Coordinates of C-alpha atoms and ligand atoms in Angstrom, one line a residue:
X1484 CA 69.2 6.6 -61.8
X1485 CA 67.6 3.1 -62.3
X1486 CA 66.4 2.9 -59.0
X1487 CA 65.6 6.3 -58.3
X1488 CA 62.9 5.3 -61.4
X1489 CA 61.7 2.0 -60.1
X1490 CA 61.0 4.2 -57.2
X1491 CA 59.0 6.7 -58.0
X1492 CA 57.1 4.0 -60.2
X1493 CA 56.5 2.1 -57.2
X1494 CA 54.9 4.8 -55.5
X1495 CA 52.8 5.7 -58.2
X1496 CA 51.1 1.9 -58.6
X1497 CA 50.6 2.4 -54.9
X1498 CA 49.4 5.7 -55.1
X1499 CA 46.7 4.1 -57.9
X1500 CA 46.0 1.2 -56.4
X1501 CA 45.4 3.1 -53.0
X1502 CA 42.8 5.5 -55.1
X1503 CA 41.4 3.0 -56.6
X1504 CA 40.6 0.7 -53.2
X1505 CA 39.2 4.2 -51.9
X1506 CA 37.1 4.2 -54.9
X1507 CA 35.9 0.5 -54.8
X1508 CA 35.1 0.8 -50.9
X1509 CA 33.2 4.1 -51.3
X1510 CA 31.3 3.3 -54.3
X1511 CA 30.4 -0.4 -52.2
X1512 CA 29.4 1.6 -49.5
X1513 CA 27.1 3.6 -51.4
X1514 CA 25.9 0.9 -53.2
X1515 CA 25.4 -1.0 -49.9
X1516 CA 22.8 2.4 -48.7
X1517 CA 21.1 2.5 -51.7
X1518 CA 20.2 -1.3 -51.4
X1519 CA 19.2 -0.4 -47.6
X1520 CA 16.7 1.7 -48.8
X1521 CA 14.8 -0.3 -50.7
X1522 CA 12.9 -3.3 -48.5
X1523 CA 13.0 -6.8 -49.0
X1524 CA 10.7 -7.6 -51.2
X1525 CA 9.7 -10.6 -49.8
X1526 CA 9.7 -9.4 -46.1
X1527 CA 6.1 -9.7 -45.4
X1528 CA 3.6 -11.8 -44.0
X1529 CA -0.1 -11.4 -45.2
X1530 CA -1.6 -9.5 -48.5
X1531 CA -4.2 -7.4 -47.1
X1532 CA -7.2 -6.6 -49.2
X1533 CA -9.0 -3.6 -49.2
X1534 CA -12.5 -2.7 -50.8
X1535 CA -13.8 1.1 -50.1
X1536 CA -17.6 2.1 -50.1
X1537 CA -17.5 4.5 -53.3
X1538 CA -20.4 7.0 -52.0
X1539 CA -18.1 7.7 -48.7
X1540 CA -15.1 8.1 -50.5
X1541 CA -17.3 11.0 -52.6
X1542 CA -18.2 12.3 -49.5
X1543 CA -15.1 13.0 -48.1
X1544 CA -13.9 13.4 -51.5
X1545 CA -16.5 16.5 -52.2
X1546 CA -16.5 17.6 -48.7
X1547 CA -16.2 21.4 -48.7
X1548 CA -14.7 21.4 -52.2
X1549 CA -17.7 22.4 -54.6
X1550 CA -14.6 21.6 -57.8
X1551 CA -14.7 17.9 -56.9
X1552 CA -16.4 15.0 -58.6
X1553 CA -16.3 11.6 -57.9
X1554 CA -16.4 9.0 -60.6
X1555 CA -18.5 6.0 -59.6
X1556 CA -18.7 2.1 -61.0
X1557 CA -21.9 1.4 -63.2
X1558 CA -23.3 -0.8 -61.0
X1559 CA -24.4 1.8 -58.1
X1560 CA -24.0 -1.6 -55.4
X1561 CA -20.6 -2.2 -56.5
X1562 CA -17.5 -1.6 -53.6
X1563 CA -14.4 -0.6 -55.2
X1564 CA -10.6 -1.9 -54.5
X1565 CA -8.5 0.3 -52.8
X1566 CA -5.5 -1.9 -53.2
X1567 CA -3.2 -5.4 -52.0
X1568 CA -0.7 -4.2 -49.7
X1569 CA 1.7 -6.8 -48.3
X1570 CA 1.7 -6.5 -44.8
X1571 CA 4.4 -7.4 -42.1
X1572 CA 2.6 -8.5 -38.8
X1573 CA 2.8 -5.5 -36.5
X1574 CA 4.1 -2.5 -39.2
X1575 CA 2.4 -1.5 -41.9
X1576 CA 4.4 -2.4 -45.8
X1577 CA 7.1 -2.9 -46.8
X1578 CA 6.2 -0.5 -49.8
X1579 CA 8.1 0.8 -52.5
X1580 CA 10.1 -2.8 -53.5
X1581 CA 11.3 -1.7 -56.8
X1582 CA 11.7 2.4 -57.7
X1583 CA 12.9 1.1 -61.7
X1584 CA 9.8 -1.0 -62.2
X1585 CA 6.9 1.5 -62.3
X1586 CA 3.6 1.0 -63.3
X1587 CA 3.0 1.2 -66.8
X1588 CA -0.2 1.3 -68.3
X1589 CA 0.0 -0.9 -71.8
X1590 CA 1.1 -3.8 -69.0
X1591 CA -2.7 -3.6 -68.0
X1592 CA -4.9 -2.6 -71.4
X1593 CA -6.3 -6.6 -72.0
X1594 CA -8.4 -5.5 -68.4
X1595 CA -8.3 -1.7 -68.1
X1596 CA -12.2 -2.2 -69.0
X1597 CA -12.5 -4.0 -65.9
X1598 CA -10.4 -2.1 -63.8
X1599 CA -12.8 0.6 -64.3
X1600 CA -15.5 -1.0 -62.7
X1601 CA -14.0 -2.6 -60.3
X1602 CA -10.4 -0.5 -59.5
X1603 CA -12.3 3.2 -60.0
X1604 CA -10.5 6.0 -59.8
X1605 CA -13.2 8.1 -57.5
X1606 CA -11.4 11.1 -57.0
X1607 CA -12.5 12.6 -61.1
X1608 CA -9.5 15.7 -60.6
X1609 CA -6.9 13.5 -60.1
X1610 CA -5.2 11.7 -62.9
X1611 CA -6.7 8.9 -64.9
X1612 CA -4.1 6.5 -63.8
X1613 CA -3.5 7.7 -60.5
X1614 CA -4.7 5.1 -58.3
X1615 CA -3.0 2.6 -60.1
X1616 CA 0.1 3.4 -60.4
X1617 CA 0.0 4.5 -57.1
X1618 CA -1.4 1.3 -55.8
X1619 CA 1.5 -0.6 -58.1
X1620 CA 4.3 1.5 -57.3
X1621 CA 4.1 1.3 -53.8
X1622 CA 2.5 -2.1 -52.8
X1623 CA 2.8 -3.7 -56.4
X1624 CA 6.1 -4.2 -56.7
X1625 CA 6.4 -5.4 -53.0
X1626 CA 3.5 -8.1 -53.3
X1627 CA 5.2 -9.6 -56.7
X1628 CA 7.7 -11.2 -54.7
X1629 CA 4.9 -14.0 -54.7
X1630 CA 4.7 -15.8 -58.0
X1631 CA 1.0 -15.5 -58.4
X1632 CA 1.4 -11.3 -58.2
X1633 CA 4.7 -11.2 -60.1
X1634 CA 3.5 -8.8 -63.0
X1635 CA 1.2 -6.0 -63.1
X1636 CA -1.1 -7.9 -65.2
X1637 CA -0.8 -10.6 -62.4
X1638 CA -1.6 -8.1 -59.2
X1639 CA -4.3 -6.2 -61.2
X1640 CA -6.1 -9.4 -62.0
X1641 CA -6.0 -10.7 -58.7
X1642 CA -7.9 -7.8 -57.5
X1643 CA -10.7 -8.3 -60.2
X1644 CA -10.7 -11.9 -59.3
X1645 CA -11.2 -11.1 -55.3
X1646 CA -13.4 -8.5 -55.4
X1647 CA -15.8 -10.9 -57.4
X1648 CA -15.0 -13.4 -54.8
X1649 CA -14.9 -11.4 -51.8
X1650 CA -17.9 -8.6 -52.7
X1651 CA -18.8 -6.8 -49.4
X1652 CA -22.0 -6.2 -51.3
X1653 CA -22.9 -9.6 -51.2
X1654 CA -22.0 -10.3 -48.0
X1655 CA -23.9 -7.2 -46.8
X1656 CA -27.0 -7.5 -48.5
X1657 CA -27.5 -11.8 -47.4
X1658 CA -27.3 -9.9 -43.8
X1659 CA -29.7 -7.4 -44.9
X1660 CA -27.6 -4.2 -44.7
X1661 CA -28.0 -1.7 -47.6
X1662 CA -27.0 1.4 -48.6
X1663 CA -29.4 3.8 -46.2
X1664 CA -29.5 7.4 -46.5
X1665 CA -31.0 7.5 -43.0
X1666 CA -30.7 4.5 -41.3
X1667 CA -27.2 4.0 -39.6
X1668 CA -25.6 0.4 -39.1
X1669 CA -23.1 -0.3 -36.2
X1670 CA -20.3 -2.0 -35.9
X1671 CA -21.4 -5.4 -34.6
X1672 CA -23.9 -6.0 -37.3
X1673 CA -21.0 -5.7 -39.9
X1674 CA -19.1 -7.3 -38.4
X1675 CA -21.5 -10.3 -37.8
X1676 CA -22.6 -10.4 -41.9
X1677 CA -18.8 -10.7 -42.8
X1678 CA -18.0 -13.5 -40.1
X1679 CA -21.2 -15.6 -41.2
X1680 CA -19.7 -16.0 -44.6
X1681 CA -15.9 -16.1 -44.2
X1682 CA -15.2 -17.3 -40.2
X1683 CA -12.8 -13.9 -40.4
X1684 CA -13.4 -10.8 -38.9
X1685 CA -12.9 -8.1 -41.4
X1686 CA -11.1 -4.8 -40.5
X1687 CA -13.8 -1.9 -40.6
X1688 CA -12.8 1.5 -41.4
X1689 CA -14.4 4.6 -40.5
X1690 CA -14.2 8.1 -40.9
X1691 CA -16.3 11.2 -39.8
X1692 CA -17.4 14.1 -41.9
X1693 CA -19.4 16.8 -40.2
X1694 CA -19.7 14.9 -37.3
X1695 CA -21.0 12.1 -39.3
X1696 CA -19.1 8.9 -39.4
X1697 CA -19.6 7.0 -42.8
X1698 CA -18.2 3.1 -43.1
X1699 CA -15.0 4.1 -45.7
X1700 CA -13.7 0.4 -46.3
X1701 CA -14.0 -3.0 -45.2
X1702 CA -10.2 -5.2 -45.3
X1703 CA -9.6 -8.8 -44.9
X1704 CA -6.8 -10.2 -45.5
X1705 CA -4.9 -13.7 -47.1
X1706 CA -2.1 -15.8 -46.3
X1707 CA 0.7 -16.4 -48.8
X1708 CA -1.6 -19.4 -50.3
X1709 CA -4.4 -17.3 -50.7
X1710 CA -6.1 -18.3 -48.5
X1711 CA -8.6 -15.8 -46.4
X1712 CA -7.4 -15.5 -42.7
X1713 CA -8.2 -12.3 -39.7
X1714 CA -5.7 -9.2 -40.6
X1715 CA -3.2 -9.4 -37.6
X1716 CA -1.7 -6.8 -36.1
X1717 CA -4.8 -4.5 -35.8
X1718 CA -6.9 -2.2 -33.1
X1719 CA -9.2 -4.0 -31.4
X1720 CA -11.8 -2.9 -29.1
X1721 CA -15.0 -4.8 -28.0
X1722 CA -14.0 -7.8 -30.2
X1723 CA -14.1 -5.8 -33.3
X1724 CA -10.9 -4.9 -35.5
X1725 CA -11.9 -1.4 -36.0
X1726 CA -10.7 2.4 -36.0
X1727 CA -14.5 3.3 -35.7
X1728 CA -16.3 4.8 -32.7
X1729 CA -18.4 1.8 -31.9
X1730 CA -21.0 3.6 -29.5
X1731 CA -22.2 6.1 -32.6
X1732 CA -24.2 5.0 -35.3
X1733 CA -22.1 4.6 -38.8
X1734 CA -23.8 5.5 -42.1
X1735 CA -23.5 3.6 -45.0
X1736 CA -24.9 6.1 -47.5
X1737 CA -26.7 5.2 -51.0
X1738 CA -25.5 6.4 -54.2
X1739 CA -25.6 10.2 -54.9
X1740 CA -27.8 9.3 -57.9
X1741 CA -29.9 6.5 -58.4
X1742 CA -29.8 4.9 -61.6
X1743 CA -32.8 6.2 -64.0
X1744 CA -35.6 3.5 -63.7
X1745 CA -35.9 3.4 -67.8
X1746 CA -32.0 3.3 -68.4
X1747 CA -31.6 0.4 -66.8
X1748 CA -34.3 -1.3 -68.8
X1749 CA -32.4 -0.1 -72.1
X1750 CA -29.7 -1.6 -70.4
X1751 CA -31.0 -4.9 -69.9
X1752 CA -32.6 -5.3 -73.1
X1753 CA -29.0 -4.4 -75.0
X1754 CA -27.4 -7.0 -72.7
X1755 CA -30.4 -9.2 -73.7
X1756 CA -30.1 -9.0 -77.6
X1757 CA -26.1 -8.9 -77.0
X1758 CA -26.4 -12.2 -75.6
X1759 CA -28.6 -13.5 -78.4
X1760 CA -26.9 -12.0 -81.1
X1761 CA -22.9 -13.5 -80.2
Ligands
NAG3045 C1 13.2 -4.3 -60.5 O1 12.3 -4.4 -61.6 C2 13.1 -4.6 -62.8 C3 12.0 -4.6 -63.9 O2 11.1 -5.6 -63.8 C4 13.8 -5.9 -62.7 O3 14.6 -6.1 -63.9 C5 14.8 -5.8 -61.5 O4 15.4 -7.1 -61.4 C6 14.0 -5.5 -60.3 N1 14.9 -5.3 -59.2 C7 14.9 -5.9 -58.0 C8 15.8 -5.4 -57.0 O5 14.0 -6.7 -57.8
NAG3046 C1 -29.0 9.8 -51.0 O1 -28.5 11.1 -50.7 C2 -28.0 11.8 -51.9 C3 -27.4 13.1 -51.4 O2 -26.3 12.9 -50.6 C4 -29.0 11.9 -53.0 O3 -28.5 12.5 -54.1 C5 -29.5 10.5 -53.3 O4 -30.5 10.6 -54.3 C6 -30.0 9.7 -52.1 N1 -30.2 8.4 -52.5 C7 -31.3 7.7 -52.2 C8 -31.5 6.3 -52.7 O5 -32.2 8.2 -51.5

């Protein structure tokens, strides 16, 4: 009788702890997968930095879709940033690094101002916020395994801070190329104003519209320090880093509107008296 009990207790702590192992290992196991799908954070090797040409992005943007706007920065020479995507030499990301942190838009209000200007949003259908969380969600949260990017205030601040470092603009215009609605540029000559300034060639990005190719972004990239160096891992051809057809001329088209001669008087005169006046 006594035994017979001791028995079947036995074999019902076995039974338990036998379930309970099967448990432990599966749930581990699934653990283990859902880890594997989320990249290492920190698995990357350069941050590269991209700035987009705002009346190209319209174009493309507009292109047989009368319903589209784009929304453009005030200042109608200003590039936009596309984003700062970690990159791993020879692959593109790792993206996605964290799926619980997402971007959140009260992290960013002391700048949103700024991000305006310099982080538009061109596509005017899509959501207001959009680009941002986009940009955060996927390359965010992958570049702030570096210190300096570890927030959202951190990453979005960076970008201000480059693009006012960085401006293709500026670059551009000291090698006298500007916006042309009829002129085309090629390849070389872009190449040449960007390498007089920083010793790097940028990555030039192309795309064609109606047979026309328009110059979409411009990308250079920085080491782990910060510091500007040549995006690796690109196509080359001729001694360019390019995806553009280098024997066709590439426009770089002017704002759809330029700015009203007497607005931007008004404009300077506020700024004028603002700066008086504080
Ligand atoms: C993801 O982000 C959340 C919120 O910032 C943080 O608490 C968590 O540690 C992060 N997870 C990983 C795997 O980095
Ligand atoms: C350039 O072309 C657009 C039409 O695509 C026009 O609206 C704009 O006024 C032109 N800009 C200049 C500076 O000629």
């Amino acid at each position: 009788m006594c035994s017979k009990g001791l028995i079947s207790v036995l074999i019902l702590y076995l039974c338990f702890d036998f379930a309970h192992q099967h448990k432990e290992n599966h749930m581990s196991r699934l653990y283990r997968q859902l880890a594997a799908r989320m990249p290492a954070a920190n698995d990357w090797d350069f941050l590269m930095f991209t700035q987009q040409w705002p009346s190209s992005m319209c174009k493309v943007w507009t292109h047989k879709k009368p319903h589209h706007h784009c929304v453009f920065p005030k200042k109608p020479d200003s590039w936009t940033i596309h984003g700062i995507w970690p990159t791993k030499k020879g692959t593109k990301g790792p993206f996605n690094c964290n799926n619980t942190w997402l971007f959140d838009v009260e992290q960013i209000r002391p700048i949103e101002n700024e991000l305006e200007e310099a982080w538009t949003n061109i596509e005017k259908e899509t959501a207001l916020y959009n680009l941002w969380a986009h940009e955060w969600n996927k390359h965010g949260t992958c570049a702030a395994s570096l210190e300096a990017l570890n927030s959202q205030l951190k990453y979005f601040s960076k970008g201000i801070e480059l693009l006012n470092k960085y401006h293709m603009n500026d670059m551009l215009t000291a090698a006298n190329i500007l916006p042309s609605n009829t002129t085309g540029l090629n390849a070389q000559d872009i190449n040449k104003a960007i390498v007089s300034k920083l010793g790097i060639r940028p990555f030039i990005a192309c795309e064609f519209e109606d047979g026309i190719q328009y110059l979409m972004e411009l990308r250079i990239c920085f080491d782990k320090q910060m510091n500007v160096m040549e995006c690796e891992g690109e196509h080359e051809i001729n001694g360019l880093i390019t995806n553009c057809v280098i024997s066709k001329e590439i426009m770089y088209p002017a704002r759809e509107q330029p700015p009203n001669r007497q607005l931007v008087q008004l404009y300077k005169f506020v700024n004028w008296v603002q700066w008086f006046t504080l």
